[in-house]
Coordinates of C-alpha atoms and ligand atoms in Angstrom, one line a residue:
X14 CA 32.3 60.5 126.6
X15 CA 35.4 59.1 127.7
X16 CA 37.1 60.3 124.5
X17 CA 35.9 63.8 125.2
X18 CA 37.8 63.8 128.4
X19 CA 40.8 62.2 126.8
X20 CA 40.8 65.2 124.5
X21 CA 40.6 67.6 127.4
X22 CA 44.1 66.5 128.3
X23 CA 45.1 69.0 125.6
X24 CA 43.6 71.7 127.8
X25 CA 46.7 72.0 130.1
X26 CA 47.9 75.3 128.7
X27 CA 44.5 76.8 129.6
X28 CA 44.4 75.8 133.3
X29 CA 44.4 79.4 134.5
X30 CA 41.8 80.4 132.0
X31 CA 39.6 77.5 133.1
X32 CA 39.9 78.3 136.8
X33 CA 39.2 82.0 136.0
X34 CA 36.0 80.9 134.3
X35 CA 34.9 78.7 137.2
X36 CA 35.7 81.4 139.7
X37 CA 34.0 84.1 137.9
X38 CA 30.9 81.9 137.1
X39 CA 30.7 81.1 140.7
X40 CA 30.7 84.8 141.7
X41 CA 28.0 85.4 139.2
X42 CA 25.8 82.8 140.7
X43 CA 26.5 84.1 144.1
X44 CA 25.5 87.5 143.0
X45 CA 22.2 86.0 141.5
X46 CA 21.3 84.1 144.6
X47 CA 21.8 87.3 146.8
X48 CA 19.2 89.2 144.7
X49 CA 16.0 87.4 146.2
X50 CA 17.2 87.9 149.7
X51 CA 17.6 91.6 149.0
X52 CA 14.3 91.8 147.5
X53 CA 12.7 90.0 150.5
X54 CA 14.3 92.4 152.6
X55 CA 13.0 95.4 150.7
X56 CA 9.4 94.0 150.7
X57 CA 9.5 93.2 154.4
X58 CA 11.5 96.1 155.9
X59 CA 10.9 98.8 153.3
X60 CA 7.6 98.5 151.5
X61 CA 5.5 97.2 154.4
X62 CA 7.0 99.5 157.0
X63 CA 7.2 102.5 154.4
X64 CA 10.8 103.0 155.0
X65 CA 11.7 104.9 151.8
X66 CA 15.4 105.4 152.7
X67 CA 15.8 101.6 153.3
X68 CA 14.3 101.0 149.8
X69 CA 16.7 103.3 148.2
X70 CA 19.6 101.9 150.0
X71 CA 18.9 98.3 149.5
X72 CA 17.7 98.9 146.0
X73 CA 21.0 100.5 145.1
X74 CA 22.9 97.7 146.6
X75 CA 20.7 95.3 144.5
X76 CA 21.8 97.1 141.4
X77 CA 25.3 97.0 142.2
X78 CA 25.2 93.2 142.9
X79 CA 23.2 92.6 139.7
X80 CA 25.8 94.7 137.7
X81 CA 28.6 92.8 139.2
X82 CA 27.1 89.6 138.3
X83 CA 26.6 90.5 134.7
X84 CA 30.3 91.7 134.6
X85 CA 31.4 88.2 135.9
X86 CA 29.2 86.5 133.4
X87 CA 30.7 88.3 130.6
X88 CA 34.3 87.7 131.7
X89 CA 33.7 84.0 132.4
X90 CA 32.2 83.5 129.0
X91 CA 35.2 85.3 127.4
X92 CA 37.6 83.0 129.1
X93 CA 35.4 79.9 128.2
X94 CA 35.4 80.9 124.5
X95 CA 39.2 81.5 124.4
X96 CA 39.7 78.1 126.0
X97 CA 37.5 76.4 123.7
X98 CA 39.0 78.1 120.7
X99 CA 42.5 77.3 121.9
X100 CA 41.4 73.6 122.3
X101 CA 40.1 73.6 118.8
X102 CA 43.2 75.0 117.3
X103 CA 45.4 72.3 119.1
X104 CA 43.1 69.6 118.0
X105 CA 42.9 70.7 114.4
X106 CA 46.7 70.8 114.3
X107 CA 47.0 67.4 116.0
X108 CA 44.5 65.7 113.6
X109 CA 46.3 67.4 110.6
X110 CA 49.7 66.2 111.7
X111 CA 48.6 62.7 112.5
X112 CA 46.8 62.3 109.2
X113 CA 50.0 63.5 107.4
X114 CA 51.6 60.3 108.7
X115 CA 48.9 58.1 107.5
X116 CA 49.8 55.6 104.9
X117 CA 47.5 55.3 101.8
X118 CA 46.2 52.3 103.7
X119 CA 44.7 54.6 106.3
X120 CA 43.4 57.1 103.7
X121 CA 41.6 54.4 102.0
X122 CA 40.0 53.2 105.3
X123 CA 38.7 56.6 106.4
X124 CA 38.0 58.2 103.2
X125 CA 38.7 62.0 102.5
X126 CA 35.3 63.5 103.2
X127 CA 35.0 62.2 106.6
X128 CA 38.7 63.3 107.5
X129 CA 37.5 66.8 106.3
X130 CA 34.5 66.8 108.5
X131 CA 36.5 65.5 111.4
X132 CA 39.0 68.2 111.2
X133 CA 36.3 70.9 110.8
X134 CA 32.7 70.2 111.9
X135 CA 33.4 67.8 114.7
X136 CA 36.0 69.9 116.3
X137 CA 33.6 72.8 116.2
X138 CA 31.2 70.4 118.2
X139 CA 33.8 69.8 120.7
X140 CA 34.4 73.5 121.1
X141 CA 30.7 74.2 121.7
X142 CA 30.6 71.4 124.2
X143 CA 33.6 73.0 126.0
X144 CA 32.0 76.4 126.2
X145 CA 28.9 74.9 127.6
X146 CA 30.7 72.8 130.1
X147 CA 32.8 75.8 131.3
X148 CA 29.9 78.3 131.8
X149 CA 26.4 77.0 131.5
X150 CA 26.9 73.7 133.3
X151 CA 28.6 75.3 136.3
X152 CA 26.2 78.0 136.4
X153 CA 23.2 75.4 136.5
X154 CA 24.9 73.3 139.0
X155 CA 25.8 76.2 141.4
X156 CA 22.6 77.8 141.0
X157 CA 20.4 74.6 141.6
X158 CA 22.4 73.6 144.7
X159 CA 22.6 77.0 146.1
X160 CA 19.0 78.2 145.3
X161 CA 17.7 74.8 146.9
X162 CA 19.5 75.5 150.1
X163 CA 18.5 79.1 150.2
X164 CA 14.8 78.1 149.4
X165 CA 14.9 75.6 152.1
X166 CA 16.2 78.3 154.7
X167 CA 13.5 80.7 153.3
X168 CA 10.7 78.2 154.1
X169 CA 11.3 74.4 154.7
X170 CA 7.5 73.7 154.3
X171 CA 7.2 75.3 150.8
X172 CA 10.4 73.2 149.7
X173 CA 8.1 70.3 149.5
X174 CA 6.7 71.6 146.3
X175 CA 10.1 71.4 144.8
X176 CA 10.6 67.8 146.0
X177 CA 7.5 66.9 143.8
X178 CA 8.3 69.0 140.8
X179 CA 12.1 68.4 140.4
X180 CA 11.9 64.7 139.8
X181 CA 9.4 65.4 137.1
X182 CA 11.6 67.9 135.4
X183 CA 14.6 65.4 135.6
X184 CA 12.4 62.7 134.1
X185 CA 11.5 65.0 131.2
X186 CA 15.1 65.9 130.6
X187 CA 16.3 62.3 130.6
X188 CA 13.4 61.2 128.2
X189 CA 14.5 64.1 125.8
X190 CA 18.1 63.2 126.0
X191 CA 17.3 59.5 125.1
X192 CA 15.2 60.8 122.1
X193 CA 17.5 63.5 120.7
X194 CA 21.1 62.1 121.2
X195 CA 20.9 59.4 118.6
X196 CA 19.5 61.9 116.2
X197 CA 22.8 64.1 116.5
X198 CA 25.0 60.8 115.8
X199 CA 22.9 60.7 112.5
X200 CA 23.3 64.3 111.7
X201 CA 27.2 63.8 111.8
X202 CA 27.0 61.1 109.3
X203 CA 24.7 63.0 107.1
X204 CA 27.2 66.0 107.1
X205 CA 29.9 63.6 106.0
X206 CA 27.8 62.7 103.0
X207 CA 27.1 66.3 102.1
X208 CA 30.8 66.8 102.2
X209 CA 31.4 63.9 100.1
X210 CA 28.9 64.9 97.4
X211 CA 30.2 68.5 97.3
X212 CA 33.8 67.3 97.1
X213 CA 33.1 64.9 94.2
X214 CA 31.3 67.6 92.3
X215 CA 34.0 70.2 92.7
X216 CA 36.8 67.7 91.8
X217 CA 34.7 66.1 89.0
X218 CA 33.1 69.2 87.6
X219 CA 34.3 68.6 84.1
X220 CA 32.8 65.1 84.1
X221 CA 29.6 66.3 85.6
X222 CA 29.2 69.0 82.9
X223 CA 30.4 66.8 80.0
X224 CA 27.9 64.1 80.7
X225 CA 25.1 66.4 81.4
X226 CA 24.8 65.1 84.9
X227 CA 24.0 68.5 86.6
X228 CA 20.5 67.6 87.4
X229 CA 21.4 64.2 88.6
X230 CA 24.1 65.8 90.9
X231 CA 21.7 68.4 92.1
X232 CA 19.3 65.7 93.1
X233 CA 22.0 63.9 94.8
X234 CA 22.8 67.0 96.8
X235 CA 19.3 67.8 97.5
X236 CA 18.8 64.3 98.9
X237 CA 21.7 64.7 101.2
X238 CA 20.8 68.1 102.2
X239 CA 17.1 67.0 102.9
X240 CA 18.3 64.2 105.1
X241 CA 20.2 66.5 107.4
X242 CA 17.2 69.0 107.3
X243 CA 14.7 66.3 108.3
X244 CA 16.9 65.1 111.1
X245 CA 17.2 68.6 112.5
X246 CA 13.5 69.0 112.1
X247 CA 12.9 65.9 114.1
X248 CA 15.2 67.2 116.8
X249 CA 13.3 70.4 116.9
X250 CA 10.1 68.7 117.1
X251 CA 11.2 67.1 120.4
X252 CA 12.6 70.5 121.5
X253 CA 9.3 72.2 120.7
X254 CA 7.5 70.0 123.2
X255 CA 10.2 70.5 125.8
X256 CA 10.1 74.2 126.0
X257 CA 6.3 74.7 126.6
X258 CA 6.4 71.7 129.0
X259 CA 9.1 73.4 131.1
X260 CA 7.2 76.8 131.0
X261 CA 4.1 74.9 132.2
X262 CA 6.0 73.4 135.0
X263 CA 7.3 76.8 135.8
X264 CA 4.0 78.2 136.0
X265 CA 2.6 75.3 138.1
X266 CA 5.4 76.0 140.6
X267 CA 4.5 79.7 140.7
X268 CA 0.8 78.9 141.3
X269 CA 1.6 76.3 143.9
X270 CA 4.0 78.6 145.9
X271 CA 1.4 81.4 145.8
X272 CA -1.3 79.0 146.9
X273 CA 0.4 77.4 149.7
X274 CA 2.5 80.4 150.5
X275 CA -0.5 82.6 151.1
X276 CA -2.1 80.0 153.3
X277 CA 1.0 79.9 155.5
X278 CA 1.0 83.9 155.5
X279 CA -2.5 83.6 156.7
X280 CA -1.7 81.3 159.5
X281 CA 1.2 83.9 160.3
X282 CA 4.0 81.3 159.7
X283 CA 5.5 83.2 156.8
X284 CA 5.8 86.8 155.6
X285 CA 5.5 88.2 152.2
X286 CA 9.2 88.8 151.6
X287 CA 10.5 85.3 152.1
X288 CA 7.5 83.9 150.1
X289 CA 8.6 86.1 147.0
X290 CA 12.2 85.1 147.6
X291 CA 11.3 81.6 147.6
X292 CA 9.4 81.8 144.3
X293 CA 12.5 83.4 142.8
X294 CA 14.8 80.6 144.0
X295 CA 12.3 78.0 142.6
X296 CA 12.4 79.7 139.3
X297 CA 16.2 80.0 139.3
X298 CA 16.4 76.1 139.8
X299 CA 13.9 75.4 137.1
X300 CA 15.8 77.8 134.6
X301 CA 19.1 76.0 135.6
X302 CA 17.5 72.6 134.9
X303 CA 16.4 73.8 131.4
X304 CA 20.0 74.9 130.8
X305 CA 21.1 71.6 131.8
X306 CA 18.8 70.0 129.2
X307 CA 20.6 71.9 126.4
X308 CA 23.9 70.6 127.9
X309 CA 22.5 67.1 127.9
X310 CA 22.0 67.6 124.2
X311 CA 25.3 69.4 123.3
X312 CA 27.4 67.1 125.4
X313 CA 26.6 63.9 123.5
X314 CA 27.2 65.7 120.3
X315 CA 30.5 66.7 121.5
X316 CA 31.1 63.2 122.9
X317 CA 30.1 61.8 119.5
X318 CA 32.5 64.2 117.7
X319 CA 35.2 63.3 120.1
X320 CA 34.9 59.6 119.4
X321 CA 35.3 60.6 115.6
X322 CA 38.3 62.6 116.3
X323 CA 39.9 60.2 118.6
X324 CA 39.4 57.4 116.0
X325 CA 41.7 59.5 113.7
X326 CA 44.1 60.2 116.4
X327 CA 44.1 56.7 117.8
X328 CA 44.7 55.1 114.4
X329 CA 48.3 53.8 114.4
X330 CA 49.5 54.3 110.9
X331 CA 50.4 50.8 109.4
X332 CA 53.6 52.3 108.4
X333 CA 55.9 53.7 110.9
X334 CA 59.6 54.1 111.1
X335 CA 61.5 51.2 112.6
X336 CA 62.8 51.8 116.1
X337 CA 66.2 50.9 115.0
X338 CA 66.6 52.3 111.4
X339 CA 69.5 51.2 109.4
X340 CA 71.5 53.2 107.1
X341 CA 72.6 52.3 103.5
X342 CA 76.1 51.3 103.3
X343 CA 76.1 49.3 100.0
X344 CA 78.5 50.5 97.1
X345 CA 75.4 50.2 95.0
X346 CA 73.6 53.4 94.5
X347 CA 69.8 53.1 94.0
X348 CA 69.5 49.5 93.3
X349 CA 65.9 48.3 93.8
X350 CA 65.2 44.7 94.5
X351 CA 61.8 42.8 94.9
X352 CA 62.2 39.6 96.6
X353 CA 59.0 37.4 96.3
X354 CA 56.7 40.2 97.1
X355 CA 53.0 39.5 97.5
X356 CA 50.7 42.4 98.4
X357 CA 46.9 42.7 98.7
X358 CA 44.6 45.6 99.2
X359 CA 42.2 45.6 102.1
X360 CA 39.1 43.9 100.8
X361 CA 40.7 42.7 97.7
X362 CA 40.0 38.8 97.4
X363 CA 43.2 38.2 95.2
X364 CA 46.5 39.7 95.9
X365 CA 47.1 42.7 93.6
X366 CA 50.7 41.3 93.3
X367 CA 52.0 37.8 93.8
X368 CA 55.5 36.6 94.1
X369 CA 57.1 39.5 92.4
X370 CA 60.9 39.0 92.1
X371 CA 63.2 41.4 90.1
X372 CA 66.0 43.8 90.3
X373 CA 66.6 47.2 89.0
X374 CA 70.0 48.7 88.6
X375 CA 71.6 52.0 88.6
X376 CA 72.4 53.4 85.2
X377 CA 69.7 51.2 83.6
X378 CA 66.1 51.6 82.7
X379 CA 63.6 49.0 84.0
X380 CA 60.2 49.2 82.3
X381 CA 57.1 47.7 83.5
X382 CA 54.4 47.0 81.0
X383 CA 51.0 45.2 81.3
X384 CA 47.3 45.8 80.7
X385 CA 45.5 48.2 83.0
X386 CA 44.7 46.6 86.3
X387 CA 47.7 44.3 86.1
X388 CA 49.3 45.9 89.2
X389 CA 51.8 48.2 87.7
X390 CA 50.9 51.3 89.9
X391 CA 50.6 49.0 92.8
X392 CA 54.0 47.8 92.2
X393 CA 55.7 51.0 92.1
X394 CA 53.7 52.4 95.1
X395 CA 55.7 49.8 97.2
X396 CA 59.1 51.2 96.5
X397 CA 58.5 54.5 98.6
X398 CA 56.6 52.3 101.0
X399 CA 53.2 53.8 100.4
X400 CA 51.9 50.4 101.4
X401 CA 53.3 47.5 103.5
X402 CA 53.8 44.3 101.7
X403 CA 52.2 41.1 102.8
X404 CA 55.1 38.8 102.4
X405 CA 58.5 39.0 100.7
X406 CA 60.6 42.1 100.8
X407 CA 61.4 45.4 98.8
X408 CA 65.0 46.3 99.2
X409 CA 66.8 49.5 98.3
X410 CA 70.5 49.0 98.0
X411 CA 70.2 45.7 100.0
X412 CA 68.3 47.3 102.8
X413 CA 64.6 46.4 103.4
X414 CA 62.6 49.5 103.1
X415 CA 61.0 48.9 106.4
X416 CA 64.4 49.2 108.1
X417 CA 64.9 52.7 106.6
X418 CA 63.3 55.7 107.9
X419 CA 60.6 57.0 105.6
X420 CA 62.3 60.2 105.3
X421 CA 65.6 58.6 104.3
X422 CA 63.9 56.2 101.8
X423 CA 61.8 58.9 100.1
X424 CA 64.6 61.3 99.9
X425 CA 66.3 58.8 97.4
X426 CA 63.2 58.6 95.2
X427 CA 62.0 61.0 92.5
X428 CA 58.3 59.7 92.2
X429 CA 56.0 60.9 89.5
X430 CA 52.6 59.5 90.1
X431 CA 50.2 58.3 87.6
X432 CA 47.8 61.3 88.2
X433 CA 49.9 64.5 88.3
X434 CA 49.1 66.6 91.4
X435 CA 50.0 70.1 91.7
X436 CA 49.4 72.5 94.6
X437 CA 48.2 76.1 94.8
X438 CA 51.3 78.3 94.3
X439 CA 53.6 79.5 91.4
X440 CA 55.1 77.1 88.7
X441 CA 58.5 77.6 90.4
X442 CA 56.9 76.7 93.9
X443 CA 55.6 73.6 92.4
X444 CA 58.8 72.4 90.9
X445 CA 60.7 73.4 94.1
X446 CA 58.4 71.0 96.0
X447 CA 60.7 68.4 95.0
X448 CA 63.8 70.2 96.5
X449 CA 63.2 72.9 98.9
X450 CA 66.6 74.8 98.3
X451 CA 66.6 74.4 94.6
X452 CA 68.2 77.3 92.9
X453 CA 66.4 79.1 89.9
X454 CA 68.9 77.5 87.7
X455 CA 68.1 74.1 88.9
X456 CA 64.5 74.8 88.5
X457 CA 64.9 76.0 84.9
X458 CA 67.1 73.1 84.2
X459 CA 64.6 70.5 85.5
X460 CA 61.9 72.3 83.5
X461 CA 64.0 72.1 80.4
X462 CA 64.7 68.4 80.6
X463 CA 60.9 67.8 81.3
X464 CA 60.1 69.8 78.3
X465 CA 58.2 72.2 80.3
X466 CA 60.3 75.3 79.9
X467 CA 58.9 76.2 76.5
X468 CA 55.2 76.4 77.7
X469 CA 56.2 77.9 81.1
X470 CA 57.9 80.7 79.3
X471 CA 54.9 81.5 77.1
X472 CA 52.8 82.0 80.4
X473 CA 52.1 85.5 81.5
X474 CA 54.5 85.6 84.5
X475 CA 56.8 82.7 83.5
X476 CA 58.0 80.7 86.4
X477 CA 56.1 83.1 88.8
X478 CA 52.7 82.2 87.2
X479 CA 50.2 81.4 89.8
X480 CA 48.6 78.0 89.3
X481 CA 45.1 77.8 90.4
X482 CA 44.0 75.1 92.7
X483 CA 45.5 71.8 91.6
X484 CA 46.6 73.4 88.3
X485 CA 43.1 73.5 86.7
X486 CA 44.6 76.1 84.3
X487 CA 46.9 73.6 82.8
X488 CA 46.5 70.7 80.2
X489 CA 46.9 67.1 81.3
X490 CA 50.2 66.9 79.5
X491 CA 51.5 70.3 81.0
X492 CA 50.7 69.1 84.5
X493 CA 52.5 65.8 83.9
X494 CA 55.6 67.8 82.6
X495 CA 55.6 69.8 85.9
X496 CA 55.2 66.8 88.1
X497 CA 58.3 65.2 86.0
X498 CA 60.3 68.4 86.6
X499 CA 59.5 68.3 90.3
X500 CA 60.9 64.8 90.5
X501 CA 64.0 65.7 88.3
X502 CA 65.0 68.7 90.5
X503 CA 65.6 66.3 93.4
X504 CA 68.3 64.5 91.5
X505 CA 67.3 61.4 93.3
X506 CA 69.0 57.8 93.0
X507 CA 65.8 56.3 91.9
X508 CA 63.4 57.6 89.3
X509 CA 59.9 56.3 89.3
X510 CA 57.6 57.3 86.4
X511 CA 54.2 55.7 86.8
X512 CA 52.7 56.1 83.3
X513 CA 53.8 59.6 83.4
X514 CA 54.2 60.2 79.7
X515 CA 50.7 59.1 78.9
X516 CA 49.4 62.6 78.1
X517 CA 52.3 63.7 75.9
X518 CA 52.2 63.6 72.3
X519 CA 54.6 61.2 70.5
X520 CA 57.1 64.0 69.6
X521 CA 57.2 65.6 73.2
X522 CA 57.5 62.0 74.5
X523 CA 60.5 61.1 72.4
X524 CA 62.2 64.6 73.2
X525 CA 61.7 64.2 76.8
X526 CA 63.1 60.5 76.8
X527 CA 66.1 61.7 75.0
X528 CA 66.7 64.5 77.6
X529 CA 66.1 62.2 80.5
X530 CA 68.7 59.8 79.3
X531 CA 71.4 62.3 79.9
X532 CA 70.0 63.4 83.1
X533 CA 69.4 60.1 84.7
X534 CA 72.7 58.3 83.5
X535 CA 73.8 57.0 86.8
X536 CA 70.3 56.6 88.4
X537 CA 68.0 53.7 88.4
X538 CA 65.0 54.5 86.3
X539 CA 61.8 52.6 86.6
X540 CA 59.2 53.5 84.0
X541 CA 55.7 52.3 83.9
X542 CA 54.3 52.6 80.3
X543 CA 51.4 51.6 78.2
X544 CA 53.2 52.0 74.8
X545 CA 55.7 49.4 73.8
X546 CA 57.3 51.9 71.5
X547 CA 58.6 53.9 74.4
X548 CA 60.1 51.1 76.3
X549 CA 61.5 49.0 73.5
X550 CA 65.1 50.1 74.3
X551 CA 64.8 49.6 78.2
X552 CA 67.5 47.4 79.6
X553 CA 65.0 45.2 81.2
X554 CA 61.1 44.9 80.7
X555 CA 59.0 43.3 83.2
X556 CA 55.7 42.1 81.8
X557 CA 52.9 42.0 84.4
X558 CA 49.8 40.0 84.1
X559 CA 47.1 39.8 86.7
X560 CA 49.6 40.8 89.4
X561 CA 52.3 38.1 88.4
X562 CA 55.4 38.4 86.4
X563 CA 54.7 37.0 83.0
X564 CA 58.3 37.6 81.8
X565 CA 61.5 39.5 82.4
X566 CA 64.1 40.5 79.7
X567 CA 64.9 42.8 76.9
X568 CA 62.5 43.4 74.0
X569 CA 64.2 40.9 71.9
X570 CA 64.2 38.2 74.6
X571 CA 60.7 38.7 75.4
X572 CA 59.6 38.7 71.7
X573 CA 61.0 35.2 71.6
X574 CA 59.8 33.8 74.9
X575 CA 56.8 35.7 76.3
X576 CA 53.4 35.3 74.9
X577 CA 51.8 37.9 77.0
X578 CA 54.5 40.5 75.8
X579 CA 54.1 39.5 72.1
X580 CA 50.3 40.0 72.4
X581 CA 50.8 43.5 73.8
X582 CA 53.3 44.2 71.0
X583 CA 51.3 43.0 68.2
X584 CA 48.2 44.9 69.4
X585 CA 50.2 48.2 69.2
X586 CA 52.8 48.1 66.5
X587 CA 52.5 47.3 62.9
X588 CA 54.8 44.9 61.1
X589 CA 57.0 47.6 59.7
X590 CA 57.6 49.1 63.0
X591 CA 58.8 45.8 64.4
X592 CA 61.2 45.2 61.7
Ligands
ADP9 P1 47.6 49.3 86.8 O1 48.4 50.5 87.4 O2 48.4 48.3 86.3 O3 46.5 49.8 85.9 P2 46.9 49.1 89.6 O4 48.0 48.7 90.3 O5 46.4 50.4 89.7 O6 47.0 48.6 88.0 O7 45.7 48.1 90.2 C1 45.9 46.7 90.4 C2 44.7 46.1 90.9 O8 44.6 46.5 92.2 C3 43.5 46.4 90.2 O9 42.7 45.3 90.3 C4 42.8 47.4 91.0 O10 41.4 47.2 91.1 C5 43.3 47.2 92.4 N1 43.5 48.4 93.2 C6 44.2 49.5 92.9 N2 44.2 50.4 93.8 C7 43.4 49.9 94.9 C8 42.9 50.4 96.2 N3 43.3 51.6 96.6 N4 42.1 49.6 96.8 C9 41.9 48.5 96.5 N5 42.2 47.9 95.3 C10 43.0 48.6 94.4
MG10 MG1 48.4 52.3 87.0

C-alpha cells in the first residue's frame, strides 16, 4: 500500500484534474442526497394534500437535480480516467527507462517475463485502482456519511436499525477482503507464468516444431492458463456469496424500516414522506458500502502491482557511473588490460573467471580459445562492463572501466555478441545502430568488409529491405555478418568478436578475416573462437580452461608449452595442416 502512494507522487501534473474529479463527485453525491428529501416533500405536501401544481414543480426540480448529478458523474469519471491513463503512461516510461539502465545482473535477477508483465499488466492494475479511488471511493465515502446524517435528521429512532446492520456489513466486507486479497497476489504470479510460456514458445518456435513438442507446449500453456482460471473462479465463488448476502441485508433493512416506520406513523411520531426518505438513505448507504467492497478488492491488487513496479524502480543497478568519472589521457589507443580479475555469477558456486591477467594491444589481434563453458563469453562481457568484477581490475588505456562513464567506455568498443541480435527495421537501420550518423557509404563499406554486401544486394529492396522481428528471415550466418557490420561501422578502438564467425562457412570466414585485417589495423581486436585454424595467426592467444588462464602466447609458443592448447589443436587439425 505504501508503494502505491509512493507511485502517486507521479500524479503532480494531474492535480487540477484530480481536484476536478473530487469536486464533481462531491456535487454528484449532493445531488443524490437531495433527491429523497424532495421525494419526501412531494409525498407529504403534494400527494397527501392533492396539490398537483406542487407535485409538478417539485418533480421538475427533482429531474433537474438528478440530471445535474448524472452530468457531474460523467465528467468526474472522465477526469479520473484521464488521470489514471496519464499516470500509467508516466509509470511505463519510468519503468522502461529504468530497466534500460539495468546491468545484465539485474536482468538475470528479475527475468524477462516478469519485467514484461510489470510494465503492462501491473501498471494497468494501478490505473484501475486509481480510477476507483478517484470516483467510487469518494462517492461511497461522501454518500455514506451524508446519508447517515440525513437519515438521522429524518428520524433518529429509525437510525438504530442502521446501527445494527452496518457493523454486520462491515464484518462481511472485511471477511471477503481477507479471503480474496491473497488470491489476487496469486493471479499476478500466474500471469507472469503465462507470459513466460508464451514468450518461450514464440522465441523458440523452431525448436518446438523440430522436436515435435507442440503437444507438450500446449499442455504447458493449458496448465498455466487453467491455474489463472481456477484462481479467478475461486475469487468469483466468494463474490457470488457476497452479492446475494448484500441484497439480503438490503431487503432486511427495507422490511425493518417499513415495520418500525409504520408503527411510528401509527403513533403519529412520523409521517410517510420522511419514512420513505429514510428508506432511500438507508439503501444509498448500503449500496455505497457494496461499492467499497469492490474497492477493498481492487486496492490490494493495485497495491500488489505497485510493490512489483516499485521493486523494479527501486532496484539500484549494480553498475552505475562513478560520480567523478575519469577520462582517458594515455597515448595508447584501445589497450585492454585484465589485472588479476575474478568474477562469479550470482548463485554460481565457483567463480566463472579466476585470477585472469593479460593485456591486449592496439594493432594486434588477441584470441581467446577454450572449450565451451570455459568462460570466454564471460571474459569479453567484462570489457564493456556488462558485469561488475568481484576483485581485480579491467582497464582500458590504463583507466579502470569503473572510473569511465558507461557511455564513454562503450563508445570505444565495437561488440559483436555470441548471439547476433537484430531489431525490427531495415538492413541499413540495423547497421546504422552502431553509428547513428553513419552515411550510406559508410554503411555499404561496413557491409562489404563484413561480407554482407553480396547477400544484401540480392535482397528485394537491398539495404532498405525490412527485417522481420529479430531478423527471422535471415540465416544465422547472415545475421552474424550484419551484427559484425554494425560493430564495424562504429570504427571503434576495440573490437570484440564473441564467437562471431561460428555460423560462417570456411571460405566466407577466411575472406572476412582478410578484409577485417585491413579495417582494424590500428585497433585492438579481441576474438573469441572455437576453431584453432582461424586464430593460429593471432599475435597472442589466451587459452582458458575452467575460468582460469591455461596459457598465453603465440601458436608456436603454446604448442611447445601448453597441454590444454595442444589438446585443442590435436582434436581439430590433422597432422598435415599443422606442418
Ligand atoms: P563460454 O563462452 O566459454 O562457452 P561462458 O562464459 O558463456 O562460457 O560461461 C562460463 C560459465 O559461466 C559456464 O559454466 C556457465 O554455466 C556460467 N554462466 C554463463 N552465463 C551465466 C549466467 N548468466 N548466470 C550464471 N552462470 C552463467
Ligand atoms: Mg560463449
